[in-house]
Coordinates of C-alpha atoms in Angstrom, one line a residue:
Chain A
M728 CA -6.8 49.2 -39.4
D729 CA -7.8 46.1 -37.4
L730 CA -10.7 45.9 -35.3
S731 CA -9.2 46.9 -31.9
E732 CA -7.6 50.0 -33.5
Y733 CA -10.9 50.9 -35.1
L734 CA -12.9 50.6 -31.7
A735 CA -10.3 52.3 -29.7
S736 CA -10.4 55.1 -32.5
A737 CA -14.2 55.0 -32.7
A738 CA -14.2 55.4 -28.9
R739 CA -11.9 58.2 -28.8
S740 CA -14.2 60.3 -31.0
I741 CA -17.1 59.7 -28.9
D742 CA -15.2 60.3 -25.8
V743 CA -14.2 63.7 -27.1
M744 CA -17.7 64.6 -27.8
I745 CA -18.8 63.4 -24.5
D746 CA -16.1 65.8 -22.8
R747 CA -17.1 68.6 -24.9
Y748 CA -21.0 68.3 -24.5
F749 CA -21.2 66.5 -20.9
V750 CA -18.1 66.7 -18.8
D751 CA -17.5 70.4 -18.8
T752 CA -20.8 71.0 -17.2
T753 CA -22.1 72.7 -14.3
G754 CA -24.9 71.8 -11.8
E755 CA -25.6 68.7 -10.0
L756 CA -27.8 67.1 -12.2
N757 CA -25.6 67.6 -15.3
K758 CA -22.8 66.1 -13.2
A759 CA -24.9 63.0 -12.3
S760 CA -25.7 62.9 -16.2
A761 CA -22.0 62.9 -17.1
H762 CA -20.8 60.8 -14.4
L763 CA -21.2 57.2 -16.0
L764 CA -20.7 58.5 -19.6
A765 CA -17.2 59.9 -18.5
A766 CA -16.4 56.5 -16.8
G767 CA -15.4 55.1 -20.1
G768 CA -17.0 52.0 -21.6
K769 CA -16.3 50.7 -24.9
R770 CA -18.7 52.6 -27.1
L771 CA -19.5 49.7 -29.2
R772 CA -23.0 50.9 -30.2
P773 CA -21.8 54.0 -31.5
A774 CA -19.0 52.2 -33.3
V775 CA -21.6 50.0 -35.1
V776 CA -23.5 53.3 -36.1
M777 CA -20.4 54.6 -37.7
L778 CA -19.4 51.1 -39.6
A779 CA -23.2 50.7 -40.5
A780 CA -22.9 54.3 -42.3
D781 CA -19.5 53.5 -44.0
A782 CA -20.8 49.9 -45.2
V783 CA -23.7 51.6 -47.0
N784 CA -22.1 55.0 -48.0
P785 CA -18.1 55.3 -47.5
G786 CA -16.8 58.1 -45.9
S787 CA -20.2 58.9 -44.5
S788 CA -19.9 58.1 -40.7
S789 CA -18.1 61.8 -40.3
E790 CA -21.7 63.2 -41.2
I791 CA -23.4 61.1 -38.6
M792 CA -21.3 61.4 -35.5
P793 CA -24.3 63.0 -33.2
A794 CA -26.3 60.0 -34.1
A795 CA -23.0 57.6 -33.0
L796 CA -23.4 59.7 -29.7
A797 CA -26.9 59.6 -29.5
L798 CA -26.9 55.8 -29.1
E799 CA -24.3 55.8 -26.2
L800 CA -26.7 58.3 -24.6
T801 CA -29.4 55.8 -25.0
H802 CA -27.7 53.0 -23.7
T803 CA -26.1 55.1 -20.8
F804 CA -29.7 56.3 -19.7
T805 CA -30.8 52.6 -19.5
L806 CA -27.8 51.5 -17.6
I807 CA -28.7 54.3 -15.1
H808 CA -32.1 53.5 -14.6
D809 CA -31.3 49.5 -14.5
D810 CA -28.9 50.1 -11.6
I811 CA -31.4 52.0 -9.6
M812 CA -34.0 49.0 -10.2
D813 CA -31.2 46.5 -9.5
D814 CA -29.5 48.5 -6.7
D815 CA -26.3 47.9 -8.1
S816 CA -23.5 49.9 -6.8
L817 CA -20.9 49.4 -9.2
R818 CA -20.8 50.1 -13.0
R819 CA -17.9 50.4 -15.3
G820 CA -15.4 50.6 -12.2
V821 CA -17.1 53.6 -10.6
P822 CA -20.1 53.7 -8.0
T823 CA -23.4 53.9 -10.0
V824 CA -25.3 57.4 -9.9
H825 CA -27.8 56.7 -7.4
T826 CA -25.1 55.8 -5.0
V827 CA -23.3 59.0 -5.6
W828 CA -26.0 61.1 -5.7
D829 CA -29.6 59.5 -4.7
M830 CA -32.4 57.6 -6.5
P831 CA -34.5 60.8 -7.8
T832 CA -31.2 62.3 -9.2
G833 CA -30.3 58.7 -10.8
I834 CA -33.8 59.0 -12.4
L835 CA -33.5 62.4 -13.6
A836 CA -29.8 62.0 -14.7
G837 CA -31.1 59.1 -16.9
D838 CA -34.0 60.9 -18.1
V839 CA -31.8 63.9 -19.4
L840 CA -29.5 61.7 -21.3
Y841 CA -32.6 60.2 -22.9
A842 CA -33.8 63.6 -24.2
K843 CA -30.5 64.3 -25.4
A844 CA -30.0 61.4 -27.2
F845 CA -33.2 62.5 -29.4
E846 CA -31.6 65.9 -29.7
F847 CA -28.4 64.7 -31.0
L848 CA -29.8 62.2 -33.3
I849 CA -31.3 65.0 -35.5
R850 CA -28.1 67.0 -35.2
S851 CA -26.6 64.5 -37.9
K852 CA -26.4 65.7 -41.5
A853 CA -28.9 63.7 -43.4
T854 CA -32.0 64.4 -45.0
D855 CA -35.0 65.3 -43.3
E856 CA -37.0 62.4 -44.1
A857 CA -33.9 60.0 -42.9
K858 CA -34.0 61.8 -39.7
I859 CA -37.6 61.1 -39.1
R860 CA -36.9 57.2 -39.7
A861 CA -34.2 57.3 -37.5
T862 CA -36.1 59.2 -34.7
S863 CA -38.9 56.6 -35.3
M864 CA -36.4 53.4 -35.1
L865 CA -34.6 55.1 -31.8
A866 CA -37.9 55.9 -30.1
V867 CA -39.4 52.1 -31.0
A868 CA -36.1 50.5 -29.8
C869 CA -36.5 52.6 -26.3
A870 CA -39.8 51.3 -25.8
E871 CA -38.7 48.0 -26.5
L872 CA -35.7 48.1 -24.2
C873 CA -38.1 49.0 -21.4
Q874 CA -40.5 45.9 -22.2
G875 CA -37.1 43.9 -21.9
Q876 CA -35.6 45.2 -18.6
H877 CA -39.4 44.7 -17.5
M878 CA -39.2 41.1 -18.8
D879 CA -35.6 40.4 -17.4
M880 CA -36.8 41.5 -13.8
S881 CA -39.8 39.6 -13.8
F882 CA -37.7 36.3 -14.5
E883 CA -36.3 36.9 -10.9
K884 CA -39.6 36.3 -9.6
R885 CA -40.2 33.0 -11.4
D886 CA -38.4 29.7 -12.0
D887 CA -39.8 28.2 -15.0
V888 CA -38.1 30.7 -17.6
D889 CA -38.1 28.8 -20.9
E890 CA -35.5 29.5 -23.7
G891 CA -38.0 31.1 -25.9
E892 CA -38.8 33.6 -23.4
Y893 CA -35.4 34.1 -22.3
L894 CA -34.4 34.7 -26.0
E895 CA -37.4 37.3 -26.3
M896 CA -35.9 39.2 -23.2
V897 CA -32.6 39.2 -24.7
R898 CA -33.8 40.4 -28.2
K899 CA -35.6 43.5 -26.4
K900 CA -33.2 44.2 -23.6
T901 CA -30.3 44.1 -25.8
G902 CA -31.1 43.1 -29.7
V903 CA -33.0 46.2 -30.5
L904 CA -30.4 48.7 -29.4
Y905 CA -27.6 47.2 -31.5
A906 CA -30.3 46.7 -34.4
A907 CA -31.2 50.3 -34.0
A908 CA -27.7 51.4 -34.1
A909 CA -27.0 49.5 -37.1
G910 CA -30.2 50.5 -39.1
I911 CA -29.9 54.1 -37.8
G912 CA -26.4 53.9 -39.3
G913 CA -27.5 52.8 -42.4
I914 CA -30.7 54.8 -42.6
L915 CA -28.9 58.2 -41.9
A916 CA -26.4 57.4 -44.5
G917 CA -28.6 56.9 -47.3
G918 CA -28.8 53.2 -47.6
N919 CA -31.8 51.6 -49.3
A920 CA -34.6 49.7 -47.5
R921 CA -33.0 46.1 -48.3
Q922 CA -29.6 47.4 -46.9
V923 CA -31.1 49.2 -43.6
K924 CA -33.1 45.8 -43.2
A925 CA -30.0 43.7 -43.2
L926 CA -28.1 46.1 -41.3
Y927 CA -31.0 46.0 -38.4
D928 CA -31.2 42.1 -38.5
Y929 CA -27.3 42.1 -38.2
G930 CA -27.6 44.3 -35.1
L931 CA -30.5 42.2 -33.8
N932 CA -28.8 38.8 -33.8
T933 CA -25.4 40.2 -32.7
G934 CA -27.0 42.3 -29.9
M935 CA -28.5 38.9 -28.7
A936 CA -25.3 37.2 -28.8
F937 CA -23.6 40.3 -26.9
Q938 CA -26.2 39.6 -24.0
I939 CA -25.7 36.0 -23.9
Q940 CA -22.0 36.2 -23.7
D941 CA -22.5 39.2 -21.2
D942 CA -24.5 36.7 -19.0
V943 CA -21.4 34.3 -19.0
I944 CA -19.1 36.8 -18.2
D945 CA -21.2 38.0 -15.2
L946 CA -20.6 34.6 -14.0
I947 CA -17.1 33.8 -14.8
T948 CA -15.2 37.1 -15.1
P949 CA -13.5 38.6 -11.9
P950 CA -14.9 41.6 -10.9
E951 CA -11.6 43.7 -10.9
K952 CA -11.5 42.8 -14.7
S953 CA -15.5 43.4 -15.4
G954 CA -15.8 46.6 -13.4
K955 CA -19.2 44.9 -12.2
D956 CA -20.2 43.2 -9.0
R957 CA -19.2 39.3 -9.3
A958 CA -22.0 36.8 -9.9
S959 CA -24.8 39.2 -9.6
D960 CA -27.0 37.3 -11.8
L961 CA -26.5 34.2 -9.7
R962 CA -27.0 36.0 -6.6
E963 CA -30.0 37.7 -7.7
G964 CA -31.3 34.3 -8.8
K965 CA -31.9 35.6 -12.7
Q966 CA -33.0 33.0 -15.0
T967 CA -30.5 33.2 -17.6
L968 CA -29.8 30.9 -20.3
I969 CA -27.1 29.3 -18.1
W970 CA -29.7 28.7 -15.6
I971 CA -32.1 27.3 -18.1
K972 CA -29.4 25.2 -19.7
A973 CA -28.2 23.9 -16.5
K974 CA -31.8 23.1 -15.5
E975 CA -32.1 20.9 -18.5
K976 CA -28.8 19.0 -17.3
G977 CA -30.3 18.7 -13.7
I978 CA -28.4 21.2 -12.1
D979 CA -30.6 23.3 -9.9
L980 CA -29.1 26.9 -9.5
S981 CA -31.8 27.9 -7.0
P982 CA -30.1 27.5 -4.0
Y983 CA -27.3 29.9 -4.8
K984 CA -28.5 33.4 -3.3
R985 CA -26.9 36.3 -1.9
D986 CA -23.5 36.6 -0.1
L987 CA -22.1 33.7 -2.1
T988 CA -18.3 33.3 -1.1
D989 CA -15.7 33.6 -3.8
A990 CA -15.1 29.8 -3.4
E991 CA -18.7 29.0 -3.8
I992 CA -18.9 30.9 -6.8
D993 CA -15.7 28.9 -8.4
A994 CA -17.4 25.4 -7.3
V995 CA -20.7 26.5 -9.5
I996 CA -18.5 27.7 -12.4
K997 CA -16.7 24.3 -12.3
K998 CA -19.6 22.3 -12.1
L999 CA -21.3 24.2 -15.0
E1000 CA -18.2 23.7 -16.8
D1001 CA -18.2 20.0 -16.5
A1002 CA -21.7 19.5 -17.4
G1003 CA -20.9 21.4 -20.7
V1004 CA -23.6 24.1 -19.7
I1005 CA -21.4 26.8 -20.5
E1006 CA -20.1 25.4 -23.7
D1007 CA -24.0 25.1 -24.7
V1008 CA -24.6 28.5 -24.1
K1009 CA -21.8 29.7 -25.9
G1010 CA -23.0 27.6 -28.9
I1011 CA -26.2 29.6 -29.0
A1012 CA -24.6 32.8 -29.2
N1013 CA -22.1 31.4 -31.9
R1014 CA -25.2 30.8 -33.7
L1015 CA -26.8 34.2 -33.6
V1016 CA -23.2 35.5 -34.8
A1017 CA -23.2 33.2 -37.9
T1018 CA -26.9 34.3 -38.5
S1019 CA -25.6 37.9 -38.2
A1020 CA -22.9 37.1 -40.9
K1021 CA -25.5 35.9 -43.3
H1022 CA -27.4 39.4 -43.1
L1023 CA -24.2 41.3 -43.6
A1024 CA -23.6 39.5 -46.6
L1025 CA -26.1 41.4 -48.5
L1026 CA -24.2 44.5 -48.1
P1027 CA -21.6 45.4 -50.7
P1028 CA -17.8 43.7 -49.7
T1029 CA -16.2 46.7 -48.0
K1030 CA -13.6 47.0 -44.8
E1031 CA -16.3 48.1 -42.8
R1032 CA -18.7 45.1 -43.6
E1033 CA -15.8 42.9 -42.5
L1034 CA -15.3 44.9 -39.4
L1035 CA -19.0 44.4 -38.3
R1036 CA -18.6 41.0 -38.9
E1037 CA -15.6 40.8 -36.9
I1038 CA -17.8 42.8 -34.0
G1039 CA -19.8 39.7 -33.8
E1040 CA -17.2 37.4 -33.6
F1041 CA -15.5 39.5 -30.9
F1042 CA -18.7 39.7 -28.9
V1043 CA -19.0 36.0 -28.5
T1044 CA -15.2 35.7 -27.9
R1045 CA -14.4 38.6 -25.5
S1046 CA -14.2 37.9 -21.6
F1047 CA -14.8 41.4 -20.2
Chain B
M755 CA -67.9 77.0 -28.3
D756 CA -66.9 78.3 -24.8
L757 CA -63.5 77.2 -23.2
S758 CA -65.3 74.7 -20.8
E759 CA -67.0 73.0 -23.9
Y760 CA -63.9 73.1 -26.3
L761 CA -61.5 71.8 -23.3
A762 CA -64.0 68.9 -22.9
S763 CA -64.4 68.3 -26.6
A764 CA -60.5 68.3 -26.7
A765 CA -60.1 66.2 -24.0
R766 CA -62.6 63.4 -25.3
S767 CA -60.3 63.5 -28.8
I768 CA -57.3 62.8 -26.5
D769 CA -59.1 60.3 -24.5
V770 CA -60.1 58.2 -27.6
M771 CA -56.3 57.8 -28.8
I772 CA -55.5 57.0 -25.2
D773 CA -58.0 54.3 -25.1
R774 CA -57.2 52.8 -28.4
Y775 CA -53.3 52.9 -28.2
F776 CA -52.9 52.6 -24.4
V777 CA -55.8 50.8 -22.6
D778 CA -56.4 47.8 -24.7
T779 CA -53.1 46.4 -24.2
T780 CA -51.4 43.5 -22.3
G781 CA -48.4 42.6 -20.2
E782 CA -47.9 44.3 -16.7
L783 CA -45.6 47.2 -18.1
N784 CA -48.2 48.3 -20.5
K785 CA -50.8 48.6 -18.0
A786 CA -48.6 50.4 -15.9
S787 CA -48.1 52.9 -18.4
A788 CA -51.5 53.5 -19.0
H789 CA -52.9 53.7 -15.4
L790 CA -52.2 57.2 -15.1
L791 CA -53.0 58.2 -18.6
A792 CA -56.5 56.4 -18.2
A793 CA -57.5 58.0 -14.6
G794 CA -58.3 61.1 -16.7
G795 CA -56.6 64.5 -16.3
K796 CA -57.5 67.8 -18.0
R797 CA -55.7 67.2 -21.1
L798 CA -54.5 71.2 -21.2
R799 CA -51.3 70.6 -23.0
P800 CA -53.0 68.6 -26.1
A801 CA -55.5 71.2 -26.2
V802 CA -52.9 74.0 -26.3
V803 CA -51.3 71.8 -29.2
M804 CA -54.5 71.9 -31.0
L805 CA -55.5 75.6 -30.5
A806 CA -52.0 76.8 -31.5
A807 CA -52.1 74.8 -34.7
D808 CA -55.4 76.2 -35.6
A809 CA -54.6 79.7 -34.5
V810 CA -51.8 79.9 -37.5
N811 CA -53.5 77.2 -40.0
P812 CA -57.2 77.1 -39.4
G813 CA -58.5 73.4 -39.5
S814 CA -54.9 72.1 -39.2
S815 CA -55.4 70.6 -35.6
S816 CA -57.1 67.5 -37.0
E817 CA -53.7 66.8 -38.7
I818 CA -51.6 67.0 -35.8
M819 CA -53.3 65.0 -33.2
P820 CA -50.7 62.4 -32.6
A821 CA -48.6 65.5 -31.7
A822 CA -51.3 66.7 -28.9
L823 CA -51.1 63.1 -27.6
A824 CA -47.3 63.4 -27.3
L825 CA -47.6 66.5 -25.2
E826 CA -50.0 64.4 -22.7
L827 CA -47.5 61.6 -22.8
T828 CA -44.7 63.6 -21.9
H829 CA -46.5 65.1 -19.1
T830 CA -47.7 62.0 -17.7
F831 CA -44.1 60.3 -17.8
T832 CA -42.9 63.2 -15.6
L833 CA -46.0 62.8 -13.4
I834 CA -44.7 59.1 -13.0
H835 CA -41.2 59.5 -12.2
D836 CA -41.9 62.8 -10.1
D837 CA -44.2 60.7 -7.9
I838 CA -41.6 58.0 -7.2
M839 CA -38.9 60.9 -6.4
D840 CA -41.6 62.5 -4.0
D841 CA -43.2 59.1 -3.0
D842 CA -46.5 60.6 -3.3
S843 CA -49.4 57.9 -3.2
L844 CA -52.1 59.7 -4.9
R845 CA -52.6 61.6 -8.4
R846 CA -55.7 62.3 -10.2
G847 CA -57.6 60.4 -7.5
V848 CA -56.0 57.1 -8.2
P849 CA -52.8 55.5 -6.4
T850 CA -49.6 56.4 -8.1
V851 CA -47.9 54.0 -10.4
H852 CA -45.2 53.1 -8.2
T853 CA -47.7 52.3 -5.2
V854 CA -50.2 50.2 -7.5
W855 CA -46.9 48.1 -8.8
D856 CA -43.5 49.0 -7.6
M857 CA -40.7 51.4 -8.2
P858 CA -38.8 49.6 -10.8
T859 CA -42.3 49.3 -13.0
G860 CA -42.9 53.0 -12.1
I861 CA -39.4 54.0 -13.8
L862 CA -39.9 51.5 -16.8
A863 CA -43.8 52.8 -17.1
G864 CA -42.5 56.7 -17.5
D865 CA -39.7 55.2 -19.6
V866 CA -42.0 53.8 -22.1
L867 CA -44.4 56.6 -22.3
Y868 CA -41.2 59.0 -22.9
A869 CA -40.5 56.9 -25.9
K870 CA -44.0 57.2 -27.0
A871 CA -44.1 60.8 -26.7
F872 CA -41.5 60.8 -29.5
E873 CA -43.0 58.2 -31.6
F874 CA -46.4 59.6 -31.9
L875 CA -44.7 63.3 -32.2
I876 CA -43.7 62.4 -35.8
R877 CA -46.9 60.6 -36.7
S878 CA -48.3 64.0 -37.3
K879 CA -49.3 65.0 -41.0
A880 CA -46.7 67.8 -41.4
T881 CA -43.4 68.5 -43.4
D882 CA -40.6 66.3 -42.6
E883 CA -38.5 69.7 -41.9
A884 CA -41.5 70.6 -39.3
K885 CA -41.2 67.3 -37.6
I886 CA -37.6 67.7 -37.2
R887 CA -38.0 70.9 -35.4
A888 CA -41.1 69.7 -33.6
T889 CA -38.9 66.8 -32.4
S890 CA -35.8 68.9 -31.4
M891 CA -38.1 71.3 -29.4
L892 CA -40.0 68.3 -27.4
A893 CA -36.1 67.0 -26.8
V894 CA -35.0 70.3 -25.4
A895 CA -38.1 70.8 -23.2
C896 CA -37.7 67.3 -21.7
A897 CA -34.1 68.2 -20.5
E898 CA -35.3 71.3 -18.9
L899 CA -38.4 69.7 -17.4
C900 CA -35.6 67.5 -15.4
Q901 CA -33.5 70.3 -14.5
G902 CA -36.7 72.0 -13.2
Q903 CA -37.9 69.0 -11.3
H904 CA -34.2 68.6 -9.9
M905 CA -34.2 72.5 -8.7
D906 CA -37.6 71.9 -7.0
M907 CA -36.2 69.0 -5.1
S908 CA -33.1 70.8 -4.1
F909 CA -35.3 73.6 -2.6
E910 CA -36.5 71.1 -0.1
K911 CA -33.2 71.1 1.4
R912 CA -33.0 74.9 1.7
D913 CA -34.5 77.8 3.7
D914 CA -33.1 80.7 1.4
V915 CA -34.8 80.2 -1.9
D916 CA -35.3 83.7 -3.3
E917 CA -38.3 84.9 -5.9
G918 CA -35.8 84.8 -8.8
E919 CA -34.7 81.1 -8.3
Y920 CA -38.3 80.2 -7.9
L921 CA -39.2 81.5 -11.2
E922 CA -36.5 79.9 -12.9
M923 CA -37.5 76.5 -11.3
V924 CA -41.2 77.1 -12.3
R925 CA -40.1 78.1 -15.8
K926 CA -38.4 75.1 -16.4
K927 CA -40.5 72.6 -14.7
T928 CA -43.8 73.5 -15.9
G929 CA -43.3 76.6 -18.4
V930 CA -41.1 74.8 -20.8
L931 CA -43.7 72.2 -21.5
Y932 CA -46.3 74.6 -22.3
A933 CA -44.1 76.7 -24.5
A934 CA -43.2 73.4 -26.4
A935 CA -46.8 72.4 -26.5
A936 CA -47.8 75.7 -28.1
G937 CA -44.7 76.1 -30.1
I938 CA -45.0 72.3 -31.7
G939 CA -48.6 73.2 -32.4
G940 CA -47.6 76.3 -34.4
I941 CA -44.2 74.7 -36.1
L942 CA -46.3 71.6 -37.3
A943 CA -49.0 73.5 -38.8
G944 CA -46.6 75.4 -40.9
G945 CA -46.7 78.7 -38.8
N946 CA -43.8 81.3 -39.6
A947 CA -41.0 81.9 -37.2
R948 CA -42.4 85.0 -35.5
Q949 CA -45.7 83.2 -34.8
V950 CA -43.8 80.0 -33.3
K951 CA -42.2 82.3 -31.0
A952 CA -45.0 84.3 -30.0
L953 CA -46.8 80.8 -29.2
Y954 CA -43.6 79.5 -27.6
D955 CA -43.6 82.6 -25.4
Y956 CA -47.3 82.5 -24.4
G957 CA -46.8 78.9 -23.5
L958 CA -44.1 79.7 -21.4
N959 CA -45.7 82.5 -19.5
T960 CA -49.0 80.8 -19.2
G961 CA -47.3 77.5 -18.0
M962 CA -45.6 79.4 -15.1
A963 CA -48.8 81.0 -14.1
F964 CA -50.5 77.6 -14.0
Q965 CA -47.6 76.2 -11.8
I966 CA -47.8 79.2 -9.4
Q967 CA -51.6 78.5 -9.0
D968 CA -51.0 74.9 -8.6
D969 CA -49.1 75.7 -5.4
V970 CA -52.0 78.0 -4.2
I971 CA -54.1 75.0 -5.0
D972 CA -52.1 72.7 -3.2
L973 CA -52.5 74.7 0.0
I974 CA -56.1 75.6 -0.2
T975 CA -58.0 72.9 -2.1
P976 CA -59.4 69.9 -0.5
P977 CA -58.1 66.7 -1.4
E978 CA -61.4 65.4 -2.5
K979 CA -61.5 68.3 -5.2
S980 CA -58.0 68.1 -6.3
G981 CA -57.1 64.3 -6.4
K982 CA -53.8 64.9 -4.6
D983 CA -52.7 64.9 -1.0
R984 CA -53.6 67.9 0.9
A985 CA -50.9 70.6 1.3
S986 CA -48.1 68.4 0.3
D987 CA -45.6 71.3 -0.6
L988 CA -46.0 72.6 3.1
R989 CA -45.7 69.4 4.7
E990 CA -42.8 68.7 2.6
G991 CA -41.1 72.1 3.4
K992 CA -41.3 73.0 -0.3
Q993 CA -39.8 76.6 -0.7
T994 CA -43.0 77.6 -3.0
L995 CA -43.5 81.5 -3.7
I996 CA -46.4 81.4 -1.0
W997 CA -43.4 80.3 1.4
I998 CA -40.9 83.2 0.1
K999 CA -43.7 85.6 0.0
A1000 CA -44.7 84.7 3.7
K1001 CA -41.3 85.1 4.5
E1002 CA -40.8 88.7 3.1
K1003 CA -43.9 89.4 5.3
G1004 CA -42.5 87.9 8.4
I1005 CA -44.3 84.4 8.5
D1006 CA -42.0 81.5 9.1
L1007 CA -43.6 78.2 7.7
S1008 CA -40.7 76.5 8.4
P1009 CA -42.1 74.8 11.6
Y1010 CA -45.1 73.1 9.6
K1011 CA -43.7 69.9 8.5
R1012 CA -45.4 66.2 8.0
D1013 CA -48.5 65.0 10.2
L1014 CA -50.3 68.5 10.1
T1015 CA -54.0 68.0 11.3
D1016 CA -56.8 69.7 8.8
A1017 CA -57.5 72.2 11.5
E1018 CA -53.6 73.2 11.4
I1019 CA -53.6 73.9 7.9
D1020 CA -56.9 75.8 8.2
A1021 CA -55.1 77.9 10.4
V1022 CA -52.1 78.3 8.3
I1023 CA -54.3 79.4 5.3
K1024 CA -55.8 82.1 7.3
K1025 CA -52.8 83.7 8.7
L1026 CA -51.5 83.7 4.9
E1027 CA -54.9 85.2 3.7
D1028 CA -55.1 87.7 6.2
A1029 CA -51.2 88.9 5.6
G1030 CA -52.1 89.3 2.1
V1031 CA -49.5 86.6 1.0
I1032 CA -52.0 84.5 -1.2
E1033 CA -53.3 87.9 -2.7
D1034 CA -49.5 88.7 -3.6
V1035 CA -48.4 85.3 -5.1
K1036 CA -52.0 85.6 -7.4
G1037 CA -50.7 88.7 -8.5
I1038 CA -47.6 87.5 -9.7
A1039 CA -49.8 84.9 -11.7
N1040 CA -52.2 87.5 -13.3
R1041 CA -49.1 89.4 -14.4
L1042 CA -47.6 86.5 -16.2
V1043 CA -50.9 85.7 -18.0
A1044 CA -51.0 89.3 -18.8
T1045 CA -47.5 89.1 -20.4
S1046 CA -49.0 85.7 -22.5
A1047 CA -51.8 87.6 -23.9
K1048 CA -49.5 90.4 -25.4
H1049 CA -47.2 87.5 -27.1
L1050 CA -50.8 86.2 -28.2
A1051 CA -51.6 89.6 -30.0
L1052 CA -49.1 89.0 -32.6
L1053 CA -51.2 86.1 -34.0
P1054 CA -54.2 86.6 -36.3
P1055 CA -57.5 87.4 -34.6
T1056 CA -59.1 84.2 -34.2
K1057 CA -61.6 82.1 -32.2
E1058 CA -58.6 79.8 -31.6
R1059 CA -56.5 82.7 -30.1
E1060 CA -59.3 83.7 -28.0
L1061 CA -59.6 80.6 -26.6
L1062 CA -55.9 80.3 -25.9
R1063 CA -55.9 83.8 -24.0
E1064 CA -59.1 82.4 -22.1
I1065 CA -57.0 79.3 -21.0
G1066 CA -54.3 81.6 -19.4
E1067 CA -57.0 83.3 -17.7
F1068 CA -58.8 80.2 -16.4
F1069 CA -55.2 78.7 -15.4
V1070 CA -55.0 81.6 -12.6
T1071 CA -58.8 81.5 -11.6
R1072 CA -59.3 77.7 -11.4
S1073 CA -59.7 76.1 -8.0
F1074 CA -58.5 72.7 -8.9

């Protein structure tokens, strides 16, 4: 099975659980909680949970599917809340929760999924000791995610963010949830401390690469392909790695604000490509993926380890 | 030790933990998370956790203090988020989190405490099996709290809420967190299934009585005593039990909306007292407390059981 087949199959397993536990519900708040979950999504974090489990204990992923779902619930709660904070209107090709309902319902819809994440996590078949460690890892990750989102927003009010700060933000905002996905898969499957650490570090580096590529995609991928508003970071004046690297090359992106035309966005992209900015940024993402592969090498050589490595490669080569 | 001494002592223990883990932190988001926690509060839910633990296993409360703190963190996260939804400006005598910072920081500050609640819960000294059950109980309670808050808000847009719907809302919005406080204390202290159920049911009924009394306090207690905006329910047109019982007696509270003068509020209170509405509402709260005492009677006769019973009494006699 190649990576795309594996990911499609993993996504279907998660979709079945989402349909069963979330979509067939009554009540406006339950519908609001299910809205973004049911809108698709690549279910990458659940796939990482499943592969990590099988990488340390072949065949164990079928026992920990509730934990795989838990990671998707966590990710979705953060998206719902982030969309309110950023007042984004489109996500996964559908209107965001707070625009379909309202801000209060959006906050609560995220809060419901937050609770459900912990509820499902401990429904996995694993030892109680492993479940406690997994719960702790998820809780710590959630607190760090909030710190990452807060840093990300604070960057909008600044024009002097450096690469170190940016990478810290990305580590917290995206890295730690992939780290927790891989680590939790390893913990629940009975992996030893060395294996769990290797998986955690794999996820951390891969997740950071994912976010950096996401920033590239935000800029260069058309909205009909990405399912998001185009070049929202640029229009919001976000200090992404693209911004920081552009500045190093003497390109100031600060004059580009809301209400950019498609032609103006195209011109900015051309300028950044010509100056080698996008290549530089991709180079940083590629090095993170290379680091994540080194951590993976500490695990036994299995098909699942190879798929985890390919996920890292995929993260930095995807265009949406 | 009488109840007020016990509660003061329990609150001090929680305050020490709050100072240690939350107040002495750096970063705007951490400060925002600590803001409402540090503003005082009666720490009633932690006291219920501690008393429940000691009621089934004398002396065990010292082992489960992180769980007591977890219940206060959960309560505080809901307050921060509720204040955003209701756009309230004052809480515990201080400006609300989203008014001191902003809406996005308020959402994140609540989300941080939400994660910390689960993190602390499992730091208690208890069996792994008990911690898993406690985690599940807290997660289920959090999802129900959201449902309760959503029902509460939906009542604002209606004028036909009946007593049954109101009591369901109060059960979810306030009852389940007191139920979880008592149940979690019992679980972590090693209580048997019958004891845990008795404690859960005690908390559920007591918590409902607490919320009904809170609605009475919202109307009749001056803001300098309650630390909240005066008669906010009335001004927001909320369908509380007072509203419902007033309607049964032919008093329509719907014309009373925002910008009421103190004299107008006083006149409404007088009218409701004369018609026996407030007495009726208090009667319902008293019956819930009587039910909670019956559940408590299933526990061994200890000093802590007596204090739990007194908490129920206190909840419906307090004026702020």
